[in-house]
Coordinates of N, CA and C in Angstrom, one line a residue:
X433 N 0.8 -1.2 0.0 CA 0.0 0.0 0.0 C 0.9 1.2 0.0
X434 N 0.5 2.3 -0.7 CA 1.3 3.5 -0.8 C 1.1 4.4 0.4
X435 N 2.1 5.3 0.6 CA 2.0 6.2 1.7 C 0.8 7.2 1.5
X436 N 0.2 7.5 2.5 CA -0.9 8.5 2.4 C -0.4 9.9 2.0
X437 N -1.2 10.7 1.4 CA -0.8 12.0 1.0 C -0.9 12.9 2.2
X438 N 0.2 13.7 2.4 CA 0.3 14.6 3.5 C -0.1 15.9 3.1
X439 N -0.9 16.6 3.9 CA -1.4 17.9 3.6 C -0.9 18.9 4.6
X440 N -0.3 20.0 4.2 CA 0.2 21.0 5.1 C -0.6 22.3 4.8
X441 N -1.2 22.8 5.8 CA -1.9 24.1 5.7 C -0.9 25.2 6.0
X442 N -1.0 26.3 5.2 CA -0.1 27.5 5.4 C -1.0 28.7 5.4
X443 N -0.5 29.8 6.0 CA -1.2 31.0 6.0 C -1.0 31.8 4.7
X444 N 0.3 31.9 4.2 CA 0.6 32.6 3.0 C 1.7 31.9 2.3
X445 N 1.9 32.2 1.0 CA 3.0 31.7 0.2 C 3.8 32.8 -0.3
X446 N 5.1 32.8 -0.2 CA 5.9 33.9 -0.6 C 6.0 33.8 -2.1
X447 N 5.8 34.9 -2.8 CA 5.9 35.0 -4.2 C 7.3 34.8 -4.7
X448 N 7.5 34.1 -5.8 CA 8.9 34.0 -6.3 C 9.5 35.3 -6.7
X449 N 10.8 35.5 -6.7 CA 11.4 36.7 -7.1 C 11.1 37.0 -8.6
X450 N 11.0 38.3 -9.0 CA 10.8 38.7 -10.3 C 12.1 39.0 -11.0
X451 N 12.2 38.6 -12.3 CA 13.4 38.9 -13.1 C 13.6 40.4 -13.3
X452 N 14.8 40.8 -13.3 CA 15.1 42.2 -13.5 C 16.1 42.3 -14.6
X453 N 16.1 43.4 -15.4 CA 17.1 43.6 -16.4 C 18.5 43.7 -15.8
X454 N 18.6 44.2 -14.7 CA 19.9 44.4 -14.1 C 20.5 43.0 -13.7
X455 N 19.7 42.0 -13.6 CA 20.2 40.6 -13.3 C 20.7 39.9 -14.5
X456 N 20.5 40.4 -15.7 CA 21.0 39.7 -16.9 C 22.5 39.6 -16.9
X457 N 22.9 38.5 -17.4 CA 24.4 38.2 -17.5 C 24.9 38.8 -18.7
X458 N 25.9 39.6 -18.6 CA 26.6 40.3 -19.7 C 27.5 39.3 -20.4
X459 N 27.6 39.3 -21.7 CA 28.6 38.4 -22.4 C 30.0 38.8 -22.1
X460 N 30.9 37.9 -22.1 CA 32.3 38.1 -21.9 C 32.8 39.1 -22.9
X461 N 33.9 39.8 -22.6 CA 34.5 40.7 -23.5 C 34.9 40.0 -24.8
X462 N 34.5 40.6 -26.0 CA 34.8 40.1 -27.3 C 33.9 39.0 -27.8
X463 N 33.0 38.5 -26.9 CA 32.1 37.5 -27.3 C 30.9 38.0 -28.0
X464 N 30.4 39.2 -27.6 CA 29.3 39.7 -28.3 C 28.0 38.9 -28.0
X465 N 26.9 39.4 -28.5 CA 25.7 38.7 -28.3 C 25.6 37.5 -29.2
X466 N 25.1 36.4 -28.7 CA 24.9 35.2 -29.5 C 23.9 35.5 -30.6
X467 N 24.1 34.9 -31.8 CA 23.2 35.1 -32.9 C 21.9 34.4 -32.6
X468 N 20.8 35.0 -32.9 CA 19.5 34.4 -32.7 C 19.3 33.3 -33.6
X469 N 18.9 32.1 -33.1 CA 18.8 30.9 -33.9 C 17.7 31.0 -34.9
X470 N 16.8 32.0 -34.8 CA 15.7 32.2 -35.7 C 16.0 33.2 -36.8
X471 N 17.2 33.9 -36.7 CA 17.5 34.9 -37.6 C 17.5 34.5 -39.1
X472 N 18.1 33.3 -39.4 CA 18.1 32.8 -40.7 C 16.8 32.4 -41.2
X473 N 16.0 31.8 -40.3 CA 14.7 31.3 -40.7 C 13.8 32.5 -41.0
X474 N 13.8 33.6 -40.2 CA 13.0 34.7 -40.4 C 13.4 35.5 -41.6
X475 N 14.6 35.4 -42.1 CA 15.1 36.2 -43.2 C 14.7 35.5 -44.5
X476 N 14.3 34.2 -44.5 CA 14.0 33.5 -45.7 C 12.8 34.1 -46.4
X477 N 12.8 34.0 -47.7 CA 11.7 34.4 -48.5 C 10.7 33.2 -48.7
X478 N 9.4 33.5 -49.0 CA 8.5 32.3 -49.3 C 9.1 31.5 -50.4
X479 N 8.7 30.2 -50.4 CA 9.2 29.3 -51.4 C 9.0 29.7 -52.8
X480 N 7.9 30.3 -53.1 CA 7.6 30.7 -54.5 C 7.9 32.1 -54.9
X481 N 8.6 32.8 -54.0 CA 8.8 34.3 -54.3 C 9.6 34.5 -55.6
X482 N 10.5 33.6 -55.9 CA 11.3 33.9 -57.1 C 10.6 33.3 -58.4
X483 N 9.6 32.4 -58.2 CA 8.9 31.8 -59.3 C 7.4 31.9 -59.0
X484 N 6.8 33.0 -59.3 CA 5.3 33.2 -59.0 C 4.4 32.2 -59.7
X485 N 4.9 31.6 -60.8 CA 4.0 30.7 -61.6 C 4.1 29.3 -61.1
X486 N 5.0 29.0 -60.2 CA 5.1 27.6 -59.6 C 4.3 27.5 -58.3
X487 N 4.0 26.2 -57.9 CA 3.3 26.0 -56.7 C 3.9 26.7 -55.5
X488 N 3.2 27.5 -54.8 CA 3.7 28.3 -53.7 C 3.9 29.7 -54.1
X489 N 4.0 30.0 -55.4 CA 4.1 31.3 -55.9 C 2.8 32.1 -55.9
X490 N 2.9 33.4 -55.9 CA 1.8 34.3 -55.8 C 0.8 34.1 -56.9
X491 N 1.2 34.0 -58.1 CA 0.3 33.9 -59.3 C -0.4 32.5 -59.3
X492 N 0.4 31.5 -59.0 CA -0.2 30.1 -58.9 C -1.2 30.0 -57.8
X493 N -0.9 30.6 -56.6 CA -1.8 30.5 -55.5 C -3.0 31.4 -55.8
X494 N -2.9 32.5 -56.6 CA -4.0 33.3 -57.0 C -5.0 32.5 -57.8
X495 N -4.5 31.6 -58.7 CA -5.3 30.8 -59.5 C -6.1 29.8 -58.6
X496 N -5.3 29.2 -57.7 CA -6.0 28.2 -56.7 C -7.1 28.9 -55.9
X497 N -6.8 30.1 -55.4 CA -7.8 30.8 -54.7 C -9.0 31.1 -55.5
X498 N -8.8 31.4 -56.8 CA -10.0 31.7 -57.7 C -10.8 30.4 -57.9
X499 N -10.1 29.3 -58.0 CA -10.8 28.0 -58.1 C -11.6 27.6 -56.9
X500 N -11.1 28.0 -55.7 CA -11.8 27.8 -54.4 C -13.0 28.6 -54.2
X501 N -13.2 29.6 -55.1 CA -14.4 30.4 -55.0 C -15.5 29.9 -55.9
X502 N -15.3 28.8 -56.6 CA -16.3 28.3 -57.5 C -16.9 27.0 -56.8
X503 N -18.2 27.0 -56.6 CA -18.9 26.0 -55.9 C -19.7 25.1 -56.8
X504 N -19.7 23.8 -56.6 CA -20.6 22.9 -57.3 C -22.0 23.3 -56.9
X505 N -23.0 23.5 -57.8 CA -24.3 23.9 -57.4 C -25.1 22.8 -56.6
X506 N -24.7 21.6 -56.7 CA -25.5 20.5 -56.0 C -24.8 20.1 -54.7
X507 N -23.6 20.5 -54.5 CA -22.8 20.1 -53.3 C -22.2 21.4 -52.7
X508 N -22.4 21.7 -51.5 CA -21.9 22.9 -50.9 C -20.4 22.9 -50.6
X509 N -19.6 22.5 -51.6 CA -18.1 22.5 -51.5 C -17.5 23.1 -52.8
X510 N -16.4 23.8 -52.6 CA -15.8 24.4 -53.8 C -15.2 23.3 -54.7
X511 N -15.0 23.5 -56.0 CA -14.6 22.5 -56.9 C -13.1 22.0 -56.6
X512 N -12.3 22.9 -56.0 CA -10.9 22.5 -55.7 C -10.9 21.4 -54.6
X513 N -11.6 21.7 -53.5 CA -11.7 20.8 -52.4 C -12.5 19.5 -52.8
X514 N -13.4 19.7 -53.7 CA -14.2 18.5 -54.2 C -13.3 17.6 -55.0
X515 N -12.2 18.0 -55.4 CA -11.3 17.1 -56.1 C -11.5 17.1 -57.6
X516 N -12.2 18.1 -58.1 CA -12.5 18.2 -59.6 C -11.3 18.8 -60.4
X517 N -10.4 19.4 -59.7 CA -9.2 20.0 -60.4 C -8.1 19.0 -60.3
X518 N -7.7 18.5 -61.5 CA -6.6 17.5 -61.5 C -5.2 18.2 -61.7
X519 N -5.2 19.3 -62.4 CA -3.9 19.9 -62.5 C -4.0 21.4 -62.8
X520 N -3.1 22.2 -62.4 CA -3.0 23.7 -62.7 C -1.6 23.9 -63.1
X521 N -1.4 24.5 -64.3 CA -0.1 24.9 -64.8 C -0.2 26.4 -65.2
X522 N 0.8 27.1 -64.7 CA 0.9 28.6 -65.1 C 2.3 28.8 -65.6
X523 N 2.3 29.4 -66.8 CA 3.6 29.7 -67.5 C 4.2 31.0 -67.0
X524 N 5.4 31.3 -67.4 CA 6.0 32.6 -67.1 C 5.3 33.7 -67.8
X525 N 4.7 33.4 -68.9 CA 4.0 34.5 -69.7 C 2.6 34.7 -69.2
X526 N 2.2 34.0 -68.1 CA 0.9 34.2 -67.5 C -0.3 33.4 -68.2
X527 N 0.1 32.3 -68.9 CA -1.0 31.4 -69.4 C -1.3 30.3 -68.4
X528 N -2.5 30.2 -68.1 CA -2.9 29.2 -67.1 C -3.7 28.1 -67.8
X529 N -3.4 26.9 -67.5 CA -4.1 25.7 -68.0 C -4.6 24.9 -66.8
X530 N -5.9 24.7 -66.8 CA -6.5 23.9 -65.7 C -7.1 22.7 -66.3
X531 N -6.7 21.5 -65.8 CA -7.2 20.2 -66.2 C -8.2 19.8 -65.1
X532 N -9.4 19.6 -65.5 CA -10.5 19.3 -64.5 C -11.4 18.2 -65.0
X533 N -12.3 17.8 -64.1 CA -13.3 16.8 -64.5 C -14.6 17.3 -63.8
X534 N -15.6 16.5 -63.9 CA -16.9 16.8 -63.2 C -17.3 15.5 -62.5
X535 N -18.2 15.6 -61.6 CA -18.6 14.4 -60.8 C -19.1 13.3 -61.7
X536 N -19.8 13.7 -62.8 CA -20.3 12.7 -63.8 C -20.4 13.4 -65.1
X537 N -20.3 12.6 -66.2 CA -20.5 13.3 -67.5 C -21.9 13.9 -67.7
X538 N -22.9 13.4 -67.0 CA -24.2 13.8 -67.1 C -24.5 15.0 -66.1
X539 N -23.5 15.5 -65.5 CA -23.6 16.6 -64.6 C -24.4 17.8 -65.3
X540 N -25.4 18.4 -64.6 CA -26.1 19.5 -65.2 C -25.3 20.7 -65.6
X541 N -24.1 20.9 -65.0 CA -23.3 22.0 -65.3 C -22.1 21.7 -66.2
X542 N -22.2 20.5 -66.9 CA -21.2 20.1 -67.8 C -20.8 21.1 -68.9
X543 N -21.8 21.8 -69.3 CA -21.6 22.8 -70.4 C -21.2 24.2 -69.8
X544 N -21.6 24.5 -68.6 CA -21.3 25.9 -68.1 C -20.1 25.9 -67.2
X545 N -19.8 24.9 -66.4 CA -18.7 24.9 -65.4 C -17.3 25.2 -66.1
X546 N -16.9 24.5 -67.1 CA -15.6 24.8 -67.7 C -15.5 26.3 -68.1
X547 N -16.6 26.9 -68.6 CA -16.6 28.3 -69.0 C -16.4 29.2 -67.8
X548 N -17.1 28.8 -66.7 CA -17.0 29.6 -65.5 C -15.5 29.6 -64.9
X549 N -14.9 28.4 -65.0 CA -13.6 28.2 -64.5 C -12.6 29.0 -65.3
X550 N -12.8 29.0 -66.6 CA -11.9 29.8 -67.5 C -12.1 31.3 -67.3
X551 N -13.3 31.7 -67.1 CA -13.5 33.1 -66.8 C -12.9 33.6 -65.5
X552 N -13.1 32.8 -64.4 CA -12.6 33.1 -63.1 C -11.1 33.1 -63.1
X553 N -10.5 32.1 -63.7 CA -9.0 32.0 -63.7 C -8.4 33.2 -64.6
X554 N -9.0 33.5 -65.7 CA -8.5 34.6 -66.5 C -8.6 35.9 -65.8
X555 N -9.5 36.0 -64.8 CA -9.7 37.3 -64.1 C -8.6 37.5 -63.0
X556 N -7.8 36.5 -62.7 CA -6.7 36.6 -61.7 C -5.7 37.6 -62.2
X557 N -5.3 38.6 -61.5 CA -4.3 39.6 -61.9 C -3.0 38.8 -62.3
X558 N -2.5 39.1 -63.4 CA -1.2 38.4 -63.9 C -1.5 37.3 -64.9
X559 N -2.7 36.8 -65.0 CA -3.0 35.8 -65.9 C -3.5 36.4 -67.2
X560 N -2.8 36.1 -68.3 CA -3.1 36.7 -69.6 C -4.1 35.9 -70.3
X561 N -4.1 34.6 -70.2 CA -4.9 33.7 -70.9 C -5.2 32.5 -70.1
X562 N -6.4 32.0 -70.1 CA -6.8 30.7 -69.3 C -7.4 29.7 -70.3
X563 N -7.0 28.5 -70.1 CA -7.5 27.4 -70.9 C -7.9 26.3 -70.0
X564 N -9.1 25.7 -70.2 CA -9.6 24.6 -69.4 C -9.7 23.3 -70.2
X565 N -9.1 22.3 -69.7 CA -9.2 21.0 -70.4 C -10.2 20.1 -69.5
X566 N -11.3 19.7 -70.0 CA -12.3 18.9 -69.3 C -12.0 17.4 -69.7
X567 N -11.6 16.6 -68.7 CA -11.3 15.2 -69.0 C -12.2 14.3 -68.2
X568 N -12.3 13.0 -68.6 CA -13.2 12.1 -67.9 C -12.4 10.9 -67.4
X569 N -11.1 10.9 -67.8 CA -10.2 9.8 -67.3 C -9.0 10.4 -66.6
X570 N -8.8 10.1 -65.4 CA -9.5 9.1 -64.6 C -10.8 9.7 -64.1
X571 N -11.8 8.9 -63.9 CA -13.1 9.4 -63.4 C -13.0 9.9 -62.0
X572 N -13.9 10.8 -61.7 CA -13.9 11.4 -60.3 C -14.5 10.4 -59.4
X573 N -14.0 10.3 -58.2 CA -14.6 9.5 -57.1 C -14.5 10.3 -55.8
X574 N -15.3 10.0 -54.8 CA -15.2 10.7 -53.5 C -13.9 10.7 -52.8
X575 N -13.0 9.8 -53.1 CA -11.7 9.7 -52.5 C -10.8 10.9 -52.9
X576 N -11.1 11.6 -54.0 CA -10.4 12.7 -54.5 C -10.7 14.0 -53.7
X577 N -11.7 14.0 -52.8 CA -12.0 15.1 -52.1 C -11.0 15.4 -50.9
X578 N -10.8 16.6 -50.6 CA -10.0 17.0 -49.5 C -10.7 16.6 -48.2
X579 N -9.9 16.5 -47.1 CA -10.5 16.2 -45.8 C -11.5 17.2 -45.4
X580 N -11.2 18.5 -45.7 CA -12.2 19.6 -45.4 C -13.5 19.3 -46.1
X581 N -13.5 18.9 -47.3 CA -14.7 18.6 -48.1 C -15.5 17.4 -47.5
X582 N -14.7 16.4 -47.1 CA -15.3 15.2 -46.5 C -16.0 15.6 -45.2
X583 N -15.3 16.4 -44.4 CA -15.8 16.9 -43.1 C -17.1 17.7 -43.3
X584 N -17.1 18.6 -44.3 CA -18.3 19.4 -44.6 C -19.5 18.5 -45.0
X585 N -19.2 17.4 -45.7 CA -20.3 16.6 -46.2 C -20.6 15.4 -45.2
X586 N -19.9 15.4 -44.0 CA -20.2 14.4 -43.0 C -19.6 13.0 -43.4
X587 N -18.6 13.0 -44.2 CA -18.0 11.7 -44.6 C -16.8 11.3 -43.7
X588 N -16.4 12.1 -42.7 CA -15.3 11.8 -41.8 C -15.8 11.5 -40.4

């Protein structure tokens, strides 16, 4: 059997001493202040800063953001998270090519959705021309949805 817990009642507890600037340890002569280990990390530029048309770049991410504003009319999820976008390519000249599919070839928006995607992508600042390739192979299935979309639809 373990020892019983001992309880001690006290009137007050002395507060711990507070740190003061005058208590700081000065570096030794000639040593100087140690370099902040985050300095290099904080000075880094975002991954796509030098290539705005590549994933992580501002232009590429602008196209992705535009795609995330387009919603499937039958499902309350944007087409990007729904997994309808198979590929996005952006050239240095600002030409965007989006390869996409629909949930089914008989989808009621099969005629209008590619046009809307083209129009929205072409409206992204820096995009000179947008092209949409509608493909049926590989066919769409619910496994292509993002976790956010699955959560929204109660599938997780």
